[in-house]
């Protein structure tokens, strides 16, 4: 029910289109996503995930703009247990 989406670079049309499609789909399902800015790098995925997952109100799912960001998220999640 609580989704976080880590974007790519916000100054690219590809990133904006991916985010728009993801958010529009969730809206159709009655779900609001929290958008976190990234930049298509492992380091961005890792640092955003560390910040998001250390909060008391963790998301149920984290979606990423690409696989490299997802790898950073996975490693952060492993470290935090």
mmCIF file of C-alpha atoms in Angstrom:
data_model
loop_
_atom_site.group_PDB
_atom_site.id
_atom_site.type_symbol
_atom_site.label_atom_id
_atom_site.label_comp_id
_atom_site.label_asym_id
_atom_site.label_seq_id
_atom_site.Cartn_x
_atom_site.Cartn_y
_atom_site.Cartn_z
ATOM 1 C CA UNK A 1 0.000 0.000 0.000
ATOM 2 C CA UNK A 2 2.964 2.321 0.531
ATOM 3 C CA UNK A 3 5.092 2.601 -2.601
ATOM 4 C CA UNK A 4 8.287 4.543 -3.146
ATOM 5 C CA UNK A 5 9.626 5.206 -6.629
ATOM 6 C CA UNK A 6 13.257 6.202 -7.142
ATOM 7 C CA UNK A 7 13.543 8.194 -10.333
ATOM 8 C CA UNK A 8 16.325 8.610 -12.832
ATOM 9 C CA UNK A 9 17.631 12.010 -13.798
ATOM 10 C CA UNK A 10 14.664 14.344 -13.756
ATOM 11 C CA UNK A 11 15.977 16.389 -16.672
ATOM 12 C CA UNK A 12 15.501 13.563 -19.213
ATOM 13 C CA UNK A 13 12.340 12.719 -21.105
ATOM 14 C CA UNK A 14 12.899 9.000 -20.498
ATOM 15 C CA UNK A 15 12.918 9.515 -16.759
ATOM 16 C CA UNK A 16 9.848 11.733 -16.836
ATOM 17 C CA UNK A 17 7.966 9.226 -19.027
ATOM 18 C CA UNK A 18 8.808 6.282 -16.760
ATOM 19 C CA UNK A 19 7.732 8.181 -13.676
ATOM 20 C CA UNK A 20 4.537 9.404 -15.335
ATOM 21 C CA UNK A 21 3.553 5.897 -16.455
ATOM 22 C CA UNK A 22 4.267 4.422 -13.043
ATOM 23 C CA UNK A 23 2.374 7.125 -11.145
ATOM 24 C CA UNK A 24 -0.610 7.062 -13.518
ATOM 25 C CA UNK A 25 -0.940 3.283 -13.140
ATOM 26 C CA UNK A 26 -0.875 3.533 -9.352
ATOM 27 C CA UNK A 27 -3.442 6.330 -9.372
ATOM 28 C CA UNK A 28 -5.772 4.049 -11.358
ATOM 29 C CA UNK A 29 -5.360 1.494 -8.561
ATOM 30 C CA UNK A 30 -5.980 4.074 -5.832
ATOM 31 C CA UNK A 31 -2.374 4.077 -4.660
ATOM 32 C CA UNK A 32 -0.203 7.135 -4.138
ATOM 33 C CA UNK A 33 3.541 6.758 -4.562
ATOM 34 C CA UNK A 34 6.229 8.725 -2.795
ATOM 35 C CA UNK A 35 8.704 9.955 -5.397
ATOM 36 C CA UNK A 36 12.400 10.112 -4.505
ATOM 37 C CA UNK A 37 14.868 11.655 -6.915
ATOM 38 C CA UNK A 38 17.763 9.507 -8.111
ATOM 39 C CA UNK A 39 20.061 9.593 -11.111
ATOM 40 C CA UNK A 40 20.320 6.093 -12.630
ATOM 41 C CA UNK A 41 23.298 5.096 -10.485
ATOM 42 C CA UNK A 42 23.991 2.406 -7.925
ATOM 43 C CA UNK A 43 25.077 5.090 -5.460
ATOM 44 C CA UNK A 44 21.791 6.968 -5.833
ATOM 45 C CA UNK A 45 19.757 3.818 -5.245
ATOM 46 C CA UNK A 46 21.839 2.926 -2.213
ATOM 47 C CA UNK A 47 21.730 6.369 -0.598
ATOM 48 C CA UNK A 48 18.023 6.957 -1.231
ATOM 49 C CA UNK A 49 17.185 3.480 0.075
ATOM 50 C CA UNK A 50 19.286 3.996 3.208
ATOM 51 C CA UNK A 51 17.435 7.238 3.913
ATOM 52 C CA UNK A 52 13.972 5.826 3.138
ATOM 53 C CA UNK A 53 14.457 2.529 4.958
ATOM 54 C CA UNK A 54 15.827 4.168 8.107
ATOM 55 C CA UNK A 55 12.575 6.091 8.537
ATOM 56 C CA UNK A 56 10.025 4.665 10.942
ATOM 57 C CA UNK A 57 7.324 4.415 8.282
ATOM 58 C CA UNK A 58 8.987 2.169 5.685
ATOM 59 C CA UNK A 59 7.390 1.630 2.287
ATOM 60 C CA UNK A 60 5.916 -1.763 1.418
ATOM 61 C CA UNK A 61 7.710 -1.661 -1.931
ATOM 62 C CA UNK A 62 10.435 0.332 -3.632
ATOM 63 C CA UNK A 63 10.371 0.611 -7.408
ATOM 64 C CA UNK A 64 13.371 1.866 -9.333
ATOM 65 C CA UNK A 65 13.862 3.651 -12.631
ATOM 66 C CA UNK A 66 16.411 1.048 -13.732
ATOM 67 C CA UNK A 67 18.246 -2.100 -12.652
ATOM 68 C CA UNK A 68 21.400 -0.301 -11.504
ATOM 69 C CA UNK A 69 19.382 1.781 -9.019
ATOM 70 C CA UNK A 70 17.637 -1.417 -7.890
ATOM 71 C CA UNK A 71 20.973 -3.068 -7.112
ATOM 72 C CA UNK A 72 21.837 -0.179 -4.806
ATOM 73 C CA UNK A 73 18.455 -0.518 -3.101
ATOM 74 C CA UNK A 74 18.905 -4.263 -2.631
ATOM 75 C CA UNK A 75 22.322 -3.801 -1.025
ATOM 76 C CA UNK A 76 21.009 -1.106 1.314
ATOM 77 C CA UNK A 77 18.098 -3.346 2.320
ATOM 78 C CA UNK A 78 20.477 -6.230 3.022
ATOM 79 C CA UNK A 79 22.642 -4.047 5.270
ATOM 80 C CA UNK A 80 19.635 -2.772 7.200
ATOM 81 C CA UNK A 81 18.169 -6.256 7.534
#
